[in-house]
Coordinates of C-alpha atoms in Angstrom, one line a residue:
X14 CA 63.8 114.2 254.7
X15 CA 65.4 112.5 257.8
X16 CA 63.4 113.4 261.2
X17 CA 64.9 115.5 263.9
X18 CA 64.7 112.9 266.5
X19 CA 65.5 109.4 266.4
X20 CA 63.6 107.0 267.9
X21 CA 64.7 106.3 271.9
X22 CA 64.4 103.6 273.9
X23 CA 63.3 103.8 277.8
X24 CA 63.7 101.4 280.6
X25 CA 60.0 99.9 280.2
X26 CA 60.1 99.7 276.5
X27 CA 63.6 97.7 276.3
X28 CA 62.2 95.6 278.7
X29 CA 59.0 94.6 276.7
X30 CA 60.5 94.8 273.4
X31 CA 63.1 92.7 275.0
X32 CA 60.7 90.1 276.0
X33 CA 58.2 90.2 272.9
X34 CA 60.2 91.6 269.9
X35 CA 61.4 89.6 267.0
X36 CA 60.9 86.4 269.3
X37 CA 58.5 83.6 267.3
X38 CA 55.3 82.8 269.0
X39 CA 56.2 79.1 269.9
X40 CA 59.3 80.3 271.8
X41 CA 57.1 82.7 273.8
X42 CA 54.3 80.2 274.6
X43 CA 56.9 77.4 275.6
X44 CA 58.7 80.0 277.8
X45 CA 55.2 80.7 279.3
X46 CA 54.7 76.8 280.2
X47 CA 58.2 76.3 281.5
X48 CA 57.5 79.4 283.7
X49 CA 54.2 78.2 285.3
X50 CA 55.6 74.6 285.8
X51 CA 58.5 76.1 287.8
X52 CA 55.8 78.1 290.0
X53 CA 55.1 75.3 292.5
X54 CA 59.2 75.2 293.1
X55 CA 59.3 78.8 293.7
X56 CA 56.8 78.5 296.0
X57 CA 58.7 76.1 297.7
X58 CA 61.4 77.6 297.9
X59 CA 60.4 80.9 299.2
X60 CA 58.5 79.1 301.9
X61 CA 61.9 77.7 302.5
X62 CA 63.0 81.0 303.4
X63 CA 60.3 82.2 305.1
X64 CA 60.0 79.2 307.3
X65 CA 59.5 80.2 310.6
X66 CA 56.7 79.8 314.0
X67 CA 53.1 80.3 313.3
X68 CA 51.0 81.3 316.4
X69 CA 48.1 79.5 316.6
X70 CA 44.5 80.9 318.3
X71 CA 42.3 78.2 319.3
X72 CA 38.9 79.7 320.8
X73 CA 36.5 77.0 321.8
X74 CA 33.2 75.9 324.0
X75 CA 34.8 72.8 325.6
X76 CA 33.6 70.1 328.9
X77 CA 37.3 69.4 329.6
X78 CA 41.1 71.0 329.5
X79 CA 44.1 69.4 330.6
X80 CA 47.0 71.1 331.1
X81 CA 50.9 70.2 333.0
X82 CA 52.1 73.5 334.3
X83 CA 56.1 73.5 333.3
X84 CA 57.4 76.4 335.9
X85 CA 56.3 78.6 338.5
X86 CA 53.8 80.7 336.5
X87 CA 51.8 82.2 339.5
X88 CA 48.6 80.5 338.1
X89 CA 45.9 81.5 341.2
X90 CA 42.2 81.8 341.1
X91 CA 39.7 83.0 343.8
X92 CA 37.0 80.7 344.5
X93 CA 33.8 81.0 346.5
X94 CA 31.4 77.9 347.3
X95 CA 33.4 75.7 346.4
X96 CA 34.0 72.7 348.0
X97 CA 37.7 70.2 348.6
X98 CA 38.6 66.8 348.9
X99 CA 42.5 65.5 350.1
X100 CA 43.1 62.2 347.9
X101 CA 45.8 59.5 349.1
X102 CA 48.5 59.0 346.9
X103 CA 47.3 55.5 346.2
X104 CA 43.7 56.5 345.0
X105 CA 45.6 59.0 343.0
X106 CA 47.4 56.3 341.5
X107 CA 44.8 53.5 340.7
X108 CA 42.4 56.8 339.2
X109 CA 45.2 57.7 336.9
X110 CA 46.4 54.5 336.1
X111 CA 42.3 53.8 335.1
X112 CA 42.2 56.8 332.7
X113 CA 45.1 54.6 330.9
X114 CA 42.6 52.1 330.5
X115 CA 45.3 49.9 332.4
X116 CA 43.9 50.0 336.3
X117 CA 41.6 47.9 338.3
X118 CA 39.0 49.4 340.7
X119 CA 39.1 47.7 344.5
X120 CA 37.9 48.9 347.3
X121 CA 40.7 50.9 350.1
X122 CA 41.0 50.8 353.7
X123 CA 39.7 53.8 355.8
X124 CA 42.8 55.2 356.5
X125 CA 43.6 54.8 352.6
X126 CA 40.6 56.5 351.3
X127 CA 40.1 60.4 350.3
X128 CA 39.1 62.6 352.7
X129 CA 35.3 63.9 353.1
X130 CA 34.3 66.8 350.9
X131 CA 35.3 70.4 352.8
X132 CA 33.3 73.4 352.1
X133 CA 36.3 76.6 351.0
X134 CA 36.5 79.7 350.2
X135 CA 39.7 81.2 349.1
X136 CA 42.6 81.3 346.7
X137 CA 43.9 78.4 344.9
X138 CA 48.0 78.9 344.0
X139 CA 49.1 76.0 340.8
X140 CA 52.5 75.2 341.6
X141 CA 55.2 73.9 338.7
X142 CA 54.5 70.2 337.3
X143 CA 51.2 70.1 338.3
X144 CA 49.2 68.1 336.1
X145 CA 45.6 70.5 335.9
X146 CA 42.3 69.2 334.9
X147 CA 39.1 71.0 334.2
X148 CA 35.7 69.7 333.8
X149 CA 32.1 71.0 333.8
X150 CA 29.7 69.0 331.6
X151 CA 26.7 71.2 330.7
X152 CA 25.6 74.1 333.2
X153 CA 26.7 71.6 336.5
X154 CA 29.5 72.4 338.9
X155 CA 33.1 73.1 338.0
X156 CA 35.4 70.2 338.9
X157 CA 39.1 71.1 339.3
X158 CA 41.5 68.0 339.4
X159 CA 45.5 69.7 340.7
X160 CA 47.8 66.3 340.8
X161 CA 52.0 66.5 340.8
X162 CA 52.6 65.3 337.0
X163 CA 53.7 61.8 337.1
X164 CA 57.9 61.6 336.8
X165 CA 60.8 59.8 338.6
X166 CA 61.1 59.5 342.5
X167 CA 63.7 61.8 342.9
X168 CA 61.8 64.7 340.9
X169 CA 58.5 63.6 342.9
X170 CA 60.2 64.2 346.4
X171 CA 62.3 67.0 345.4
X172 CA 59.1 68.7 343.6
X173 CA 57.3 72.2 344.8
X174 CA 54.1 71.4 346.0
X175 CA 50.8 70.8 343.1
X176 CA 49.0 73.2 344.8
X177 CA 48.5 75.2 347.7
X178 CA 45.3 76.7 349.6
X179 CA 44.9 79.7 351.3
X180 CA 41.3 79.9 352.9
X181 CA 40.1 83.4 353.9
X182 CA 39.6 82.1 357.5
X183 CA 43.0 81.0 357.8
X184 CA 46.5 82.9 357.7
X185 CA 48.4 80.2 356.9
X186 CA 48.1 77.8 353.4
X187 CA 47.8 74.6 352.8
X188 CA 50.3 72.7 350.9
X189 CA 49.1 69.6 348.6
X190 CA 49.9 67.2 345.5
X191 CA 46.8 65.5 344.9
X192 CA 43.3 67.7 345.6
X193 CA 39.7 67.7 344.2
X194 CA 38.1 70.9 344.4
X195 CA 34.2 71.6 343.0
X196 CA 32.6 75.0 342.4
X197 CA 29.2 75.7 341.7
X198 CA 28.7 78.5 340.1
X199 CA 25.0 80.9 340.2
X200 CA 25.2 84.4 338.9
X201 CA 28.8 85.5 338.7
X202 CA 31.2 83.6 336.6
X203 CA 34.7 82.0 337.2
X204 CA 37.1 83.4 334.9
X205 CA 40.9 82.4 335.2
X206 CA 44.0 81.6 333.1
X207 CA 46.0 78.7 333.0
X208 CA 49.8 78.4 331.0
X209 CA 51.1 74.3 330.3
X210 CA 51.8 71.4 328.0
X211 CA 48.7 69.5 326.9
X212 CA 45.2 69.5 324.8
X213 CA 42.3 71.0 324.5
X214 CA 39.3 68.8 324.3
X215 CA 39.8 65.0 324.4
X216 CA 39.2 62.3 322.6
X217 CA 36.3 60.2 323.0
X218 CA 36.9 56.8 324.5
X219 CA 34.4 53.8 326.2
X220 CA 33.9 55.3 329.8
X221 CA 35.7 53.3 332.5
X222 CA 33.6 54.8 335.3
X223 CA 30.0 55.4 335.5
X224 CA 30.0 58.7 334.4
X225 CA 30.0 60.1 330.4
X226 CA 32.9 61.4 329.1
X227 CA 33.6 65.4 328.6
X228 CA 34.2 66.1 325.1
X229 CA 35.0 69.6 323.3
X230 CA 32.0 71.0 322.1
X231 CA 32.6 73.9 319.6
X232 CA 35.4 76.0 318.2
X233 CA 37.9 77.5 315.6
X234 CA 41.4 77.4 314.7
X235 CA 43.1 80.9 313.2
X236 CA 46.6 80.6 312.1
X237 CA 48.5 83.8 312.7
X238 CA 51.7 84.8 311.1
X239 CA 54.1 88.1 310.8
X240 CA 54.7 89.6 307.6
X241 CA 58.7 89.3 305.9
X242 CA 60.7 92.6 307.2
X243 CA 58.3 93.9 309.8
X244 CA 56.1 92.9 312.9
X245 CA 52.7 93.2 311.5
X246 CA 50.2 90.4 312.1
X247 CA 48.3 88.8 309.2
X248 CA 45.7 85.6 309.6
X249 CA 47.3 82.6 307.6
X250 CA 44.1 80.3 307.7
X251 CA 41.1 79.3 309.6
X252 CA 39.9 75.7 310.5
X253 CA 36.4 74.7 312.0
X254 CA 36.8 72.5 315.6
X255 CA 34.1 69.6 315.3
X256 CA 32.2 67.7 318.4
X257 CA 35.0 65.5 320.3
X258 CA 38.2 66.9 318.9
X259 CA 41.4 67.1 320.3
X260 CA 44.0 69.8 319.5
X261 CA 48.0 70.2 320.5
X262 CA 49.9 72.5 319.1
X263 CA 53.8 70.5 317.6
X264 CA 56.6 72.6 318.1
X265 CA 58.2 70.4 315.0
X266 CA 56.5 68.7 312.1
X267 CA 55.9 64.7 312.7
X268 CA 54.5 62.2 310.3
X269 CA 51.3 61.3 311.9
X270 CA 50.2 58.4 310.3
X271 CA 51.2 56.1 313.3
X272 CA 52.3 58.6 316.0
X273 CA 54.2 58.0 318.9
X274 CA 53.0 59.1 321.9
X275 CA 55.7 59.9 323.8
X276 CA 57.2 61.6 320.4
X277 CA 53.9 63.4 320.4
X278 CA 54.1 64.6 323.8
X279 CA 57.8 65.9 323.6
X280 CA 56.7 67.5 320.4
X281 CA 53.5 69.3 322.3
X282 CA 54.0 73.1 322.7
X283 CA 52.8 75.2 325.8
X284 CA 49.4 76.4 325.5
X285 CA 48.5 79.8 327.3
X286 CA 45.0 79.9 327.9
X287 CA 42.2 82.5 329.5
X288 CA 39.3 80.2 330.6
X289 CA 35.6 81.7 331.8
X290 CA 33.1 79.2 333.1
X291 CA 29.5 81.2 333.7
X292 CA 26.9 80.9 335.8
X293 CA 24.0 78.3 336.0
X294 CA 21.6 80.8 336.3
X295 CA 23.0 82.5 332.7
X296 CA 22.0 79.3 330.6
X297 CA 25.8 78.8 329.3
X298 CA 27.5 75.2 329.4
X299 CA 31.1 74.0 329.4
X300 CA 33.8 76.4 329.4
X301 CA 34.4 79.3 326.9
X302 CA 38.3 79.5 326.6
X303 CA 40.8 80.9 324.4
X304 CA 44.1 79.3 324.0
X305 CA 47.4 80.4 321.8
X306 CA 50.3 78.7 321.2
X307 CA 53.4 79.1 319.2
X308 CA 54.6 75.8 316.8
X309 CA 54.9 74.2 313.4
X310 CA 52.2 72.3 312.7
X311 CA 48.6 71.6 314.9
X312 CA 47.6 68.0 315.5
X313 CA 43.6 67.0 315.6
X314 CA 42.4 63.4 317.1
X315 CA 38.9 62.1 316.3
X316 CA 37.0 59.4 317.4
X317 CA 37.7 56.4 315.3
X318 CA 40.0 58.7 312.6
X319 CA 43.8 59.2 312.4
X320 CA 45.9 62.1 314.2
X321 CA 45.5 64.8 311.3
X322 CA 47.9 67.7 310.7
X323 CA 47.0 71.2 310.1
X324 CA 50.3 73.0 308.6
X325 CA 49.8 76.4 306.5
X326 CA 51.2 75.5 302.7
X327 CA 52.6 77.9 300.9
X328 CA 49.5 78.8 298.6
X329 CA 47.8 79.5 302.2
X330 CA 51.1 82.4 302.6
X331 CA 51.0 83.7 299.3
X332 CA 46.7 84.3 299.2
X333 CA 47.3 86.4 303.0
X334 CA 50.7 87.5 302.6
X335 CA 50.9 90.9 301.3
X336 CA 54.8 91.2 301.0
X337 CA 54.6 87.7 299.0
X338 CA 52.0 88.7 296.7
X339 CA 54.6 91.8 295.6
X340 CA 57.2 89.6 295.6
X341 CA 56.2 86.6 293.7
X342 CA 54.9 88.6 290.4
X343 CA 58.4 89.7 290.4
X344 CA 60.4 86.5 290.3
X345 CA 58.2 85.0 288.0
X346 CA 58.5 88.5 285.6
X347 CA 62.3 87.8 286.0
X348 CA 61.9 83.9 285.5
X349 CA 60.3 84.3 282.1
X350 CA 62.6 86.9 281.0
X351 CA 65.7 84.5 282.0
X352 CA 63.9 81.3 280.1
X353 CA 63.2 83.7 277.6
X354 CA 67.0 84.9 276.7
X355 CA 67.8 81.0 277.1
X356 CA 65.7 80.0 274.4
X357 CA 67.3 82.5 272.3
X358 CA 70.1 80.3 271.2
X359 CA 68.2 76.9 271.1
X360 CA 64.8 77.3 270.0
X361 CA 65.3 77.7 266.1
X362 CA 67.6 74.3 266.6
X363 CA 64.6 72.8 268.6
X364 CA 62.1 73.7 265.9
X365 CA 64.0 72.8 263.1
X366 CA 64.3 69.0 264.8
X367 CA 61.2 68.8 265.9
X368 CA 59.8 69.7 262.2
X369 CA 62.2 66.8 260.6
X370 CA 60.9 64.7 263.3
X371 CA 57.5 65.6 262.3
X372 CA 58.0 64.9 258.4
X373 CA 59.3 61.5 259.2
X374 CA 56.5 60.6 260.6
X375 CA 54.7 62.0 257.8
X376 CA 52.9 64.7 260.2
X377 CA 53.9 67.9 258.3
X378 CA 54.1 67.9 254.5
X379 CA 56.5 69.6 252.1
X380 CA 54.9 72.9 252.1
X381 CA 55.5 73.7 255.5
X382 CA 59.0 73.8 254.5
X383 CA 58.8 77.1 253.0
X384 CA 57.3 78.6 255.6
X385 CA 59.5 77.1 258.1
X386 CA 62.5 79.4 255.9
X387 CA 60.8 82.1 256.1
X388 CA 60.2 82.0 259.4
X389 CA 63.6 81.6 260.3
X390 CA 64.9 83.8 258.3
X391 CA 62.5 86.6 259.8
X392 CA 63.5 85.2 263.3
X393 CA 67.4 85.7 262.3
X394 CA 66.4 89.5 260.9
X395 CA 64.4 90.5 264.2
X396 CA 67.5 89.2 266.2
X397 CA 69.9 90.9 264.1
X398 CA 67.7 94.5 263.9
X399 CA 67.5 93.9 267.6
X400 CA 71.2 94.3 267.7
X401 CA 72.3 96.9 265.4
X402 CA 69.9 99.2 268.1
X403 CA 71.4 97.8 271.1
X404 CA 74.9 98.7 269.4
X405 CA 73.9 102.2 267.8
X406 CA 74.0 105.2 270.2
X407 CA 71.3 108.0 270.3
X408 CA 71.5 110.5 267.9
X409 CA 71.6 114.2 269.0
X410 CA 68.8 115.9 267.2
X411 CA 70.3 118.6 264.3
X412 CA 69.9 122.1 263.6
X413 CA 68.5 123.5 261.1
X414 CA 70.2 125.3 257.9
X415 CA 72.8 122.3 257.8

């Protein structure tokens, strides 16, 4: 007695069967290991095509920032008790050309020397090119160092002011490239924000004046991406800051064995950063600050260690990336299955060298040979049943009485 209904396929089932059925268990297992060896080049190559900007979030407790303001931002703070100091152009000079570790310390004329300190209350503009340096070692005064960024003559001349005051007591501002200012700081805090080229932190070096060198205390690095097809954040990977680091975001990736600094610098991406320095009186030190920045690759200087590189790899996009964790089970699915139908025509060749191979070098006896008939004759039936179904169309179902 024939059944009614004969035996259908679906979608899910031809693609199993088509996988598993009538296939020998060493072609499936080789087609597994040829799969997971081609993992890491899929991997590459969809971080090839998702290569793009990671933004990267650096919150730290730090003694020092330094920062080169690139354009008129409108950078401005409001300070109270603080006091300023006018430097000459030529003590500007010999200081900077000290932190190079290239100056020599003499003593200047009267008229040379920087003003005496002035007590100011007021608002503080940054203008474009102004190199900006911030310091407060422990719970002591905030120093604030404005200078024009070092460049040609013609850009020095032609320049905006570094910075301009504007005291409450006065209508008119102030216009300066080189100033000092110091803020002490009680009960209420001095919080701020600050946009340019540089680093947070610095590295530590021997001390060319008598006075120890600020250092980055604490911090964290997050590495922040968007998700393939849509605008939604997702955190790549997080890195620990330790004592004396210095970070810089690279707009482009740089071998860093023996960098270059000037390659370095033109490499360095803008920071944009909201600073708050508290009070004495609240038992904080340094300044609490969080920076972000948008770039390729961060770069990390220690202390007696080479620049290191902190770059998200692709298993860091695939373990936070939802869209590539849906993505990737389906290429490999569709990697096996293609390896698979390769095999198809090869692998009973491949065996059958690889067992003459093996009985020349006396590693398989005579017996096996039986078996190894068999099998392929099996092998050749499966493929061949497998076939004939593909070929025959559904039967309709028949009625009964005929």
């Amino acid at each position: 007695m024939k059944p009614q209904h004969t035996r259908t396929r679906g979608a899910h089932a031809a693609l199993l069967s088509g996988l598993w059925e009538g296939r020998p268990l060493g072609q499936t297992l080789l087609s597994l290991v040829l799969t997971a060896g081609a993992i890491p080049l899929l991997m590459e190559a969809l971080t090839l095509v998702m290569d793009r900007s990671y933004t990267f979030h650096v919150n730290a407790n730090t003694e020092v920032l330094t920062l080169t303001t690139e354009a008129l931002s409108g950078t401005g703070w409001y300070l109270e008790k603080a006091y300023a100091r006018l430097e000459s152009p030529l003590q500007a000079a010999v200081v900077d050309s000290a932190d190079d570790d290239t100056g020599t310390f003499f003593e200047l004329p009267a008229d040379l020397a920087p003003l005496a300190w002035e007590p100011f209350t007021g608002y503080v503009e940054v203008g474009p090119q102004a190199r900006v340096r911030l310091t407060r070692q422990g719970s002591g005064p905030l120093s604030i160092h404005i200078t024009e960024a070092r460049g040609d003559a013609e850009s020095r001349t032609s320049a905006l002011p570094a910075a301009v005051l504007r005291p409450l007591s006065e209508e008119e501002g102030h216009s300066t490239r080189d100033i000092e200012l110091r803020v002490t700081l009680d009960e209420h805090p001095l919080n701020g924000t600050l946009q340019g080229l540089g680093t947070v932190g610095d590295v530590l070096s021997p001390p060319t004046v008598p006075v120890s060198p600020p250092l980055l205390r604490n911090g964290d690095v997050s590495v922040v991406g968007r998700r393939l097809g849509s605008e939604l954040l997702y955190t790549v990977m997080n890195m620990p800051l330790r004592l004396g680091d210095e970070v810089r975001v690279l707009t482009r990736r740089l071998a860093l064995d023996d960098p270059d600094q000037e390659r370095l610098q033109e490499a360095t991406a803008p920071f944009t950063c909201t600073f708050s320095v508290a009070g004495a009186t609240s038992g904080a030190t340094g300044i609490d600050l969080a920076c972000h920045a948008s770039g390729r690759s961060l770069a990390i200087s220690r202390f007696g260690a080479r620049t290191g590189s902190l770059e998200p790899r692709p298993w860091d996009v695939l373990a936070n990336e939802p869209s590539m964790q849906a993505i990737l089970p389906l290429a490999l699915t569709a990697l096996f299955a293609l390896i698979q139908r390769l095999l198809d025509g090869v692998y009973t060749r491949l065996s059958g060298q690889a067992g003459k191979l093996l009985r020349r070098l006396g590693w398989k006896s005579d017996g096996d040979r039986s078996n190894q008939r068999l099998l392929r004759r099996r092998t050749l039936h499966c493929h061949a049943r497998r076939r004939w179904f593909a070929k025959t169309p559904s039967r309709a179902p028949r009625k009964e009485g005929r």
